[in-house]
CSV table of C-alpha atoms and ligand atoms in Angstrom, one decimal:
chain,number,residue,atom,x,y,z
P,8,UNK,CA,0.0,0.0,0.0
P,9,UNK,CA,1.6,3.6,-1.0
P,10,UNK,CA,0.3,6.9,0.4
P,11,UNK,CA,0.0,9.7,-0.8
P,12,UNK,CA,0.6,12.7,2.1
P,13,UNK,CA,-1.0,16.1,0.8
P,14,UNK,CA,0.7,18.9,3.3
P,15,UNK,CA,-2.1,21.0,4.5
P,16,UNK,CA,-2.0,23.8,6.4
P,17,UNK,CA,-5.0,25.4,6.6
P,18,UNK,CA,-6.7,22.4,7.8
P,19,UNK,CA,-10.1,22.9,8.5
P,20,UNK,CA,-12.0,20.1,7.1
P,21,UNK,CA,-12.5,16.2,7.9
P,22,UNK,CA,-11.0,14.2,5.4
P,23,UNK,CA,-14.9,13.1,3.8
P,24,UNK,CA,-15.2,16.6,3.1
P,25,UNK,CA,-12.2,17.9,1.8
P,26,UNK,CA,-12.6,18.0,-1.9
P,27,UNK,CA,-9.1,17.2,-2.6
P,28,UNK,CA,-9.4,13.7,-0.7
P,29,UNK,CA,-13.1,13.1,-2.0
P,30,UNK,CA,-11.9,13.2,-5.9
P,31,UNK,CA,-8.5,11.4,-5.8
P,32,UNK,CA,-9.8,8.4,-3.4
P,33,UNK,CA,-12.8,8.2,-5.4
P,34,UNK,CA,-10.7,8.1,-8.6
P,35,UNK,CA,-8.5,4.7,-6.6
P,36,UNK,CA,-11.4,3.3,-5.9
P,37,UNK,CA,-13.4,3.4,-9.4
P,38,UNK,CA,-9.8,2.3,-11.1
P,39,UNK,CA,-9.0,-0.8,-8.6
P,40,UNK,CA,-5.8,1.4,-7.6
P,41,UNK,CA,-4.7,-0.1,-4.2
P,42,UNK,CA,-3.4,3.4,-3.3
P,43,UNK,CA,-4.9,5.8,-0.5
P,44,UNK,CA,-4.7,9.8,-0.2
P,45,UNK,CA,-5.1,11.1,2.9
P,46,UNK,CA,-5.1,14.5,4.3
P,47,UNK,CA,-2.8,15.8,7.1
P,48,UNK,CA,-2.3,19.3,8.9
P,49,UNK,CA,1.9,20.5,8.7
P,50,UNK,CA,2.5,23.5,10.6
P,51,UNK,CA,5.3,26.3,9.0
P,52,UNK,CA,7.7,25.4,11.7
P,53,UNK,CA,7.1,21.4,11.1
P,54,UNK,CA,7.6,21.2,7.1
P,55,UNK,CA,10.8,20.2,6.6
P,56,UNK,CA,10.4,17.6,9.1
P,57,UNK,CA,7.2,16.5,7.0
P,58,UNK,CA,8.9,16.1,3.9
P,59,UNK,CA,11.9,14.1,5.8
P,60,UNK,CA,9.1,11.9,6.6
P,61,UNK,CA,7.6,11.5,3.7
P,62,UNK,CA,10.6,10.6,2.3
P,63,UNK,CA,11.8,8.1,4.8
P,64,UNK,CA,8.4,6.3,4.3
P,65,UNK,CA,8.4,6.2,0.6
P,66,UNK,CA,5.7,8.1,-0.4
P,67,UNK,CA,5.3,8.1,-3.8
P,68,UNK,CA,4.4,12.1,-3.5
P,69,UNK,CA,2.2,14.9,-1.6
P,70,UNK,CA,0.3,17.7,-2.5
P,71,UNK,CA,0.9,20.9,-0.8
P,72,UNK,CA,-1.3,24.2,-0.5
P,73,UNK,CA,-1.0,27.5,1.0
P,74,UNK,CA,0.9,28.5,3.0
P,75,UNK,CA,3.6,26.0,1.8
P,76,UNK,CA,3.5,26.3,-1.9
P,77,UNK,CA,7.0,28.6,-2.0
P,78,UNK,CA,8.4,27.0,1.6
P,79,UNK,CA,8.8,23.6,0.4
P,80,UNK,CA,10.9,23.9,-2.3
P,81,UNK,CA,13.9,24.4,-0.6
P,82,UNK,CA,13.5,20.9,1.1
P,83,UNK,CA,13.0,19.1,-2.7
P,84,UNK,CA,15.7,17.9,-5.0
P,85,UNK,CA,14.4,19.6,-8.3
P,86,UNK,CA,11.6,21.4,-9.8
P,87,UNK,CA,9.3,20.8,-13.1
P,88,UNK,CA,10.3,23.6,-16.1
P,89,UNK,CA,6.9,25.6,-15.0
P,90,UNK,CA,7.1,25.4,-11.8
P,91,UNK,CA,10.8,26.7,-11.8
P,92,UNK,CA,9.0,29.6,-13.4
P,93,UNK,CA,6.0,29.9,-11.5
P,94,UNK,CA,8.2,29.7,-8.5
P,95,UNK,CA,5.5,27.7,-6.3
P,96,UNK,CA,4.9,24.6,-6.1
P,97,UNK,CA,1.6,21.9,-5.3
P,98,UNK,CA,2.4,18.8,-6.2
P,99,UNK,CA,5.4,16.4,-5.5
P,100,UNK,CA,6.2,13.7,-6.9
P,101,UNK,CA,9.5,11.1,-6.0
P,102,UNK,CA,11.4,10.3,-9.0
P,103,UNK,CA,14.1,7.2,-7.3
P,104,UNK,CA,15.7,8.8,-4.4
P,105,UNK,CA,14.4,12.5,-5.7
P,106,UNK,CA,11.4,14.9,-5.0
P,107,UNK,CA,10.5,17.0,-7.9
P,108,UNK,CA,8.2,19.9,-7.7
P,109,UNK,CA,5.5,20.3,-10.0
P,110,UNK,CA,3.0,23.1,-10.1
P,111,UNK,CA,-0.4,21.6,-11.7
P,112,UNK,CA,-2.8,24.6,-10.9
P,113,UNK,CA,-2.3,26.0,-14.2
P,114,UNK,CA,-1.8,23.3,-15.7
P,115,UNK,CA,-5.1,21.8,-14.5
P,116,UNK,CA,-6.9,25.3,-15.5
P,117,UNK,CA,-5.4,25.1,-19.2
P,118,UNK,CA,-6.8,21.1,-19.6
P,119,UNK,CA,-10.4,22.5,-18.5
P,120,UNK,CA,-10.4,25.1,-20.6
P,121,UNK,CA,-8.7,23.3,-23.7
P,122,UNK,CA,-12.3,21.3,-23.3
P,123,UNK,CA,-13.6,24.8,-24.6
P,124,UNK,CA,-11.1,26.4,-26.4
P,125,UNK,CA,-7.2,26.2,-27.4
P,126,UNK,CA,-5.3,29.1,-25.9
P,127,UNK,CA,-2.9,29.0,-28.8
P,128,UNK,CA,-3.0,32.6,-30.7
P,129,UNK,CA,-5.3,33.9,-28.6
P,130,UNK,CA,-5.5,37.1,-26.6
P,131,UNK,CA,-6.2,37.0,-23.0
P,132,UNK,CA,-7.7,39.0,-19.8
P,133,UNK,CA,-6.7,37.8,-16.6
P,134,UNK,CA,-8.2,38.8,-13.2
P,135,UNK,CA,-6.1,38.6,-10.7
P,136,UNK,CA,-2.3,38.0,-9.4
P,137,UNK,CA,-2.6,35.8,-6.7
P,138,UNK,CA,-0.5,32.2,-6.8
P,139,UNK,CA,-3.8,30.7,-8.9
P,140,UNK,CA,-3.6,33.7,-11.7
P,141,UNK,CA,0.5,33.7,-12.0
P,142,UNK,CA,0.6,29.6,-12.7
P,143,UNK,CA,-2.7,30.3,-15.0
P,144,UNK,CA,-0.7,33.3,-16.6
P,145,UNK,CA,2.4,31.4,-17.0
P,146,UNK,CA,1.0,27.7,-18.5
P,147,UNK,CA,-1.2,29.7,-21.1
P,148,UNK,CA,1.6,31.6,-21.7
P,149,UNK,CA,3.5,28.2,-22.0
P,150,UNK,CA,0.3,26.8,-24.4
P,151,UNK,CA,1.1,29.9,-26.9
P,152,UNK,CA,-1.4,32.6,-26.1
P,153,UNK,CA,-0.6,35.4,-27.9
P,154,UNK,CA,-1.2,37.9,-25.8
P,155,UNK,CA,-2.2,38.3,-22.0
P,156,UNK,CA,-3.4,41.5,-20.1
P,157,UNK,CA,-3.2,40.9,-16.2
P,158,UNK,CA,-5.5,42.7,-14.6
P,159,UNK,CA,-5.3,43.1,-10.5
P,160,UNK,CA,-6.0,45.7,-8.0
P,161,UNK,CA,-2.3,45.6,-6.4
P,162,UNK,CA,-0.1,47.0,-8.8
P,163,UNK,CA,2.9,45.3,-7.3
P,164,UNK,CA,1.4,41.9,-7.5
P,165,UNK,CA,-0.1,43.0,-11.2
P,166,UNK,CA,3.3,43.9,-12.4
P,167,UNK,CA,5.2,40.8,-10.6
P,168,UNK,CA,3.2,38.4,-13.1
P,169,UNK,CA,3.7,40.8,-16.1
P,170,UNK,CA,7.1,40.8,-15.6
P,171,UNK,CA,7.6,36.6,-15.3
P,172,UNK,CA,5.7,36.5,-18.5
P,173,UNK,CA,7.9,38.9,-20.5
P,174,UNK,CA,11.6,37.6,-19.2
P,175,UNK,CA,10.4,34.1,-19.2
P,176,UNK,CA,8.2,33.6,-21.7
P,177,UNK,CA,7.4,34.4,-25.3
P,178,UNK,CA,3.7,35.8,-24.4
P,179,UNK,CA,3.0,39.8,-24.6
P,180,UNK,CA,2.3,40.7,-21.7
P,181,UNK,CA,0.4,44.1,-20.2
P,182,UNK,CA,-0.6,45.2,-16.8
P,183,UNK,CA,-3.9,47.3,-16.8
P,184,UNK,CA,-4.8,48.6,-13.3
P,185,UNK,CA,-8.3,47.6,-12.2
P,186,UNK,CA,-10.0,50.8,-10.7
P,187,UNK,CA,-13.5,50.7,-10.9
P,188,UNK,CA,-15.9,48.9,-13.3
P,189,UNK,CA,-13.3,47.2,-15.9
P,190,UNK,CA,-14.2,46.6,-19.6
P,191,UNK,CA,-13.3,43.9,-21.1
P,192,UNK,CA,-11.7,45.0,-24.6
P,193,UNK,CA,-14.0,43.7,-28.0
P,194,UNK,CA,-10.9,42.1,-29.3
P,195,UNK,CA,-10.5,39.5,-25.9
P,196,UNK,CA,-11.0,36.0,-26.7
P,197,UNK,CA,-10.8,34.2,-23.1
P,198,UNK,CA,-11.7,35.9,-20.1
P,199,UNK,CA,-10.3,34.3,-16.9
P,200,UNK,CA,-11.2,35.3,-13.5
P,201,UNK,CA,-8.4,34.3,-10.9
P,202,UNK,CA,-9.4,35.9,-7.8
P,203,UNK,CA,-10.9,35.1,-4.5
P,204,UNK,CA,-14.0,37.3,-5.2
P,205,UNK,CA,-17.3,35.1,-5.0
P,206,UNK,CA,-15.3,32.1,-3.4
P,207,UNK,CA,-18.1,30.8,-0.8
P,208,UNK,CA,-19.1,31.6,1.6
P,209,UNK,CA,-19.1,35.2,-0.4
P,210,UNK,CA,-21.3,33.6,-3.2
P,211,UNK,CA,-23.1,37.5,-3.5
P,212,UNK,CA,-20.1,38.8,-4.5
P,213,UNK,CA,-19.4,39.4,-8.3
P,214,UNK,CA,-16.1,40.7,-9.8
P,215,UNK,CA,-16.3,44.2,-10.7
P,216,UNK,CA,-16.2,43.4,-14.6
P,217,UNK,CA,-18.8,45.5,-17.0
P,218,UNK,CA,-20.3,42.3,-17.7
P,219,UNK,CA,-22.1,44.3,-20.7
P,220,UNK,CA,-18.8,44.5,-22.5
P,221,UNK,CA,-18.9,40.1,-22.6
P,222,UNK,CA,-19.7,39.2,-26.1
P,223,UNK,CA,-20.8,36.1,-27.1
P,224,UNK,CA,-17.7,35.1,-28.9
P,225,UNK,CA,-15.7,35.2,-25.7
P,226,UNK,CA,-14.6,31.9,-23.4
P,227,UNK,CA,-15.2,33.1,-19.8
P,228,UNK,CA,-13.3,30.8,-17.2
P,229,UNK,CA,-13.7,31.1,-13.2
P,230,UNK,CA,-11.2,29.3,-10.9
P,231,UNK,CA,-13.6,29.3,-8.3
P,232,UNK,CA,-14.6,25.9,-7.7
P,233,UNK,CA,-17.0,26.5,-5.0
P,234,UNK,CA,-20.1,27.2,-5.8
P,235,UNK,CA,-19.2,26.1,-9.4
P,236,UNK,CA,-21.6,28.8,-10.8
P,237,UNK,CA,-20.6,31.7,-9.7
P,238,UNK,CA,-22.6,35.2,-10.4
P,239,UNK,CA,-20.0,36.2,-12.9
P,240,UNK,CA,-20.2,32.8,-15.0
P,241,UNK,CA,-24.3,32.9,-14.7
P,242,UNK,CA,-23.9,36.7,-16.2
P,243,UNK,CA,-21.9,35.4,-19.2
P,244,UNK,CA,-23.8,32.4,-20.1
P,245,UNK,CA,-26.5,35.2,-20.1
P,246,UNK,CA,-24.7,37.3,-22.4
P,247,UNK,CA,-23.9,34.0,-24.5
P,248,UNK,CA,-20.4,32.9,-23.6
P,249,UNK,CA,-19.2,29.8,-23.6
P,250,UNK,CA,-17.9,29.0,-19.9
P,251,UNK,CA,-15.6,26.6,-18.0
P,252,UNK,CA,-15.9,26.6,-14.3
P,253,UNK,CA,-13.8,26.1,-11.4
P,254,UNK,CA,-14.6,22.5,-10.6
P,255,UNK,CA,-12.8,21.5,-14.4
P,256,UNK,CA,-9.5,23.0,-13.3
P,257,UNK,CA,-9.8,21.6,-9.5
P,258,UNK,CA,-10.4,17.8,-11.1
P,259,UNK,CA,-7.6,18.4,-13.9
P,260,UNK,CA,-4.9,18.7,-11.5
P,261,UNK,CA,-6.2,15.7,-9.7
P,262,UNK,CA,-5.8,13.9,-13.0
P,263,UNK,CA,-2.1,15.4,-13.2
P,264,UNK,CA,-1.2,14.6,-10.4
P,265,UNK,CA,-2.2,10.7,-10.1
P,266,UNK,CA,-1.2,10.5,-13.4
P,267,UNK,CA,2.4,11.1,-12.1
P,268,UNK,CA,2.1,9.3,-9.0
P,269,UNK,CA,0.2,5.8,-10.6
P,270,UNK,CA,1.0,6.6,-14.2
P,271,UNK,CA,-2.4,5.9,-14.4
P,272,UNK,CA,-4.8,8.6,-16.5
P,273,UNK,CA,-8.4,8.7,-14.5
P,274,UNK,CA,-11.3,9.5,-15.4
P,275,UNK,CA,-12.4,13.0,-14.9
P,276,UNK,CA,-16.4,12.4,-14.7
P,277,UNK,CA,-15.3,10.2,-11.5
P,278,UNK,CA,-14.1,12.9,-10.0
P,279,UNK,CA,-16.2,15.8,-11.0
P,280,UNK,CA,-19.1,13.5,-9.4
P,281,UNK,CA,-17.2,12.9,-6.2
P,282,UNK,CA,-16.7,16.4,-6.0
P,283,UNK,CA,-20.7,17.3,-6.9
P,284,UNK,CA,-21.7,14.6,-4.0
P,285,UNK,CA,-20.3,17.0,-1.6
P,286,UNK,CA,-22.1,20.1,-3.1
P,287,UNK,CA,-19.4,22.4,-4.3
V,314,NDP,P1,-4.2,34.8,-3.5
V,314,NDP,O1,-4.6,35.2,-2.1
V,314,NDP,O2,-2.8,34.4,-3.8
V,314,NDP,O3,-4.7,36.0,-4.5
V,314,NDP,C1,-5.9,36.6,-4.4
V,314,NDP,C2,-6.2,37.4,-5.6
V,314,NDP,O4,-7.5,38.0,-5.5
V,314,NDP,C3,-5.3,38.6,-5.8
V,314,NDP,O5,-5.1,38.9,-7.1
V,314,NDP,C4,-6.1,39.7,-5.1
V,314,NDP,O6,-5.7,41.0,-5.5
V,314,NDP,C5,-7.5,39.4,-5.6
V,314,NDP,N1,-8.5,39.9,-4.8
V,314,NDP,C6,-8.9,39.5,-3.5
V,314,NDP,N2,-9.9,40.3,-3.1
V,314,NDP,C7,-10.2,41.1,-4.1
V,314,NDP,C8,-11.2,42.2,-4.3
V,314,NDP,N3,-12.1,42.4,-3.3
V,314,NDP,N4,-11.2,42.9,-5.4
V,314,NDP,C9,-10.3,42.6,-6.4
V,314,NDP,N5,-9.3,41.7,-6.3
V,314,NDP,C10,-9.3,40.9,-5.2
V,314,NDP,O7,-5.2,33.6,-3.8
V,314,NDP,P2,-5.1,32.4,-4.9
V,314,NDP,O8,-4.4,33.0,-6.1
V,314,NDP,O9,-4.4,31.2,-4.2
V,314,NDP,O10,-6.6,32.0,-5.1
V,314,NDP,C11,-7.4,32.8,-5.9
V,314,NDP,C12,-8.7,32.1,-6.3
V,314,NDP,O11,-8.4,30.9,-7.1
V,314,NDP,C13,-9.5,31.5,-5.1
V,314,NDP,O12,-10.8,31.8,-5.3
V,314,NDP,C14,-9.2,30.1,-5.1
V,314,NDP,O13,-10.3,29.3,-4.5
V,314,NDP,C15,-9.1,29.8,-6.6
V,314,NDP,N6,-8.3,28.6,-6.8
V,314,NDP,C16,-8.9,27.6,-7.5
V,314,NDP,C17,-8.3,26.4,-7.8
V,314,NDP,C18,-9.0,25.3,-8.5
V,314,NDP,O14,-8.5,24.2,-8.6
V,314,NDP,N7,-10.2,25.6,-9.0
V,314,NDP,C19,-6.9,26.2,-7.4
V,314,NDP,C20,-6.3,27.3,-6.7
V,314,NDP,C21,-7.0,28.5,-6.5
V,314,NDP,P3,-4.6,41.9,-4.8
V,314,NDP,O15,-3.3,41.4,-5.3
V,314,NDP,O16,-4.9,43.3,-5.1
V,314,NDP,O17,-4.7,41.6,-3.3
C-alpha cells in the first residue's frame, strides 16, 4: 500500500469533506488502484520535518497548499520547467531517491479550458495576481497565447506576473490597473477570472467586470470551484459565452497529479461527481 501525504496547512475540514481527498480516493477506488490519499495538517515550523518523513516512508508524492506552496521547495531535490518559473509549487512527486516539484494549478486550468477552447494565438484578460492567476498566466503563456493582459487591484502583484511573463516567456504581456468597473476589450478571446472574489461563503459577490462589454464570442473561465456557478459565469452564459468553471481546473490537476504518482490517467467524470456529491 503507497500513500499519498497532501501537506495542508489550513486544515479545516475532515477528510470526507475535503474536496481534494473526495476526488483522488474516489478516482482509486473506481480504477482498482490499491493506493490511499489522505489528508494531514503541517504546521510552518514542522515542514521540513514532514517532507523528511515522507521521504523516509516512501511516499510516492504529496500535495501541498498555502501556506507552503513557496516554503517547500527548498526541502526538494528539483523542480518541473513551469514550476521553476511559477516559483510555487503543489504537487510532489519522488522520482528514485528525488522529490521533484511540480505546479499543476495551471496546468489543471489550461486542460479544462482546452475542453472549450485552445489558448494557442489567442489574446487573454486575466483577473487577478494571486498564486492561482501567476501559474494560469504562465502555462497559457506556455500553451502559446498570444497575448495576456493581467488585470489586479495591487499594482505590485499585477506587475510581478507581467514581468515573469515577458523575461520568461514568449507571451505579450500588459498590466492594466483595475480601478473601478473594468471593460473587457472587443478584441479579448478568453476571459479568466483568478481571484478570490465570490469564493463561498461570499457567493453574493461578483467581480467588478462590465459584464455588458462580454460578447458572445468570448470563453469566460472562473477558478472558483465553489459554488461552481458563480454570479459572474451565470452573467456570461446570459450574455452567451461559452464557460468553464472552477470544478474542471480543480479535477484536472487531480488527474495530473495521479497520473504522475500511478501513471495511471483517471477518469475526470469520476471525479467531478465525487466532487458534486459533496455540493461544491
Ligand atoms: P491569493 O490570495 O494568492 O490571490 C488573491 C487574488 O484575488 C489577488 O489577485 C487579489 O488582488 C485578488 N482579490 C482579492 N480580493 C479582491 C477584491 N475584493 N477585489 C479585487 N481583487 C481581489 O489567492 P489564490 O491565487 O491562491 O486564489 C485565488 C482564487 O483561485 C481563489 O478563489 C481560489 O479558490 C481559486 N483557486 C482555485 C483552484 C481550483 O483548482 N479551482 C486552485 C487554486 C486556487 P490583490 O493582489 O490586489 O490583493
Amino acid at each position: 500500500m503507497n500513500f499519498l501525504l497532501p501537506l495542508t496547512g489550513s486544515f479545516a475540514q475532515p477528510a470526507a469533506e475535503n474536496p481534494t481527498v473526495a476526488m483522488i480516493e474516489a478516482a482509486y477506488q473506481h480504477h482498482g488502484l490499491d493506493w490511499r490519499y489522505i489528508n494531514v495538517e503541517v504546521a510552518p515550523d514542522d515542514l521540513g520535518d514532514a517532507v523528511r518523513g515522507a521521504r523516509a516512508m516512501g511516499w510516492r508524492g504529496f500535495n501541498c497548499s498555502i501556506p507552503h506552496k513557496v516554503a517547500v521547495i527548498e526541502y526538494l531535490d528539483g523542480l518541473g520547467a513551469s514550476a521553476e518559473i511559477i516559483g510555487a509549487v503543489n504537487t510532489i512527486v519522488r522520482d528514485g531517491d528525488r522529490l521533484i516539484g511540480e505546479n499543476t494549478d495551471g496546468r489543471g486550468f489550461v486542460a479544462a479550458l482546452r475542453e472549450v477552447v485552445d489558448p494557442k494565438d489567442k489574446s487573454i484578460v486575466l483577473f487577478g495576481a494571486g498564486g492561482a492567476a501567476r501559474a494560469v498566466a504562465v502555462e497559457m503563456a506556455l500553451a502559446g497565447a498570444a497575448r495576456i493582459t493581467v488585470v489586479n487591484r495591487s499594482t505590485d502583484r499585477g506587475k510581478a506576473v507581467v514581468d515573469v511573463l515577458k523575461n520568461r516567456t514568449a507571451t505579450q504581456a500588459v498590466y492594466a490597473p483595475w480601478q473601478g468597473t473594468f471593460t473587457v476589450p472587443k478584441d479579448t478571446d478568453i476571459v479568466i477570472h483568478a481571484t478570490s472574489v465570490g469564493l463561498y461563503p461570499d457567493v453574493n459577490a461578483i467581480p467588478d467586470i462590465d459584464t455588458d462589454s462580454l460578447t458572445p464570442d468570448m470563453v469566460v473561465a472562473d477558478g472558483i470551484h465553489n459554488p461552481p456557478l458563480t454570479r459572474l459565469l451565470k452573467a456570461a452564459q446570459e450574455r452567451g459565452c461559452k464557460t468553464v468553471d472552477g470544478l474542471g481546473m480543480l479535477v484536472q490537476q487531480g488527474v495530473i497529479g495521479v497520473k504522475y504518482w500511478t501513471g495511471v490517467d483517471v477518469d475526470p467524470q469520476v471525479m467531478r461527481e465525487a466532487l458534486l456529491i459533496l455540493r461544491l
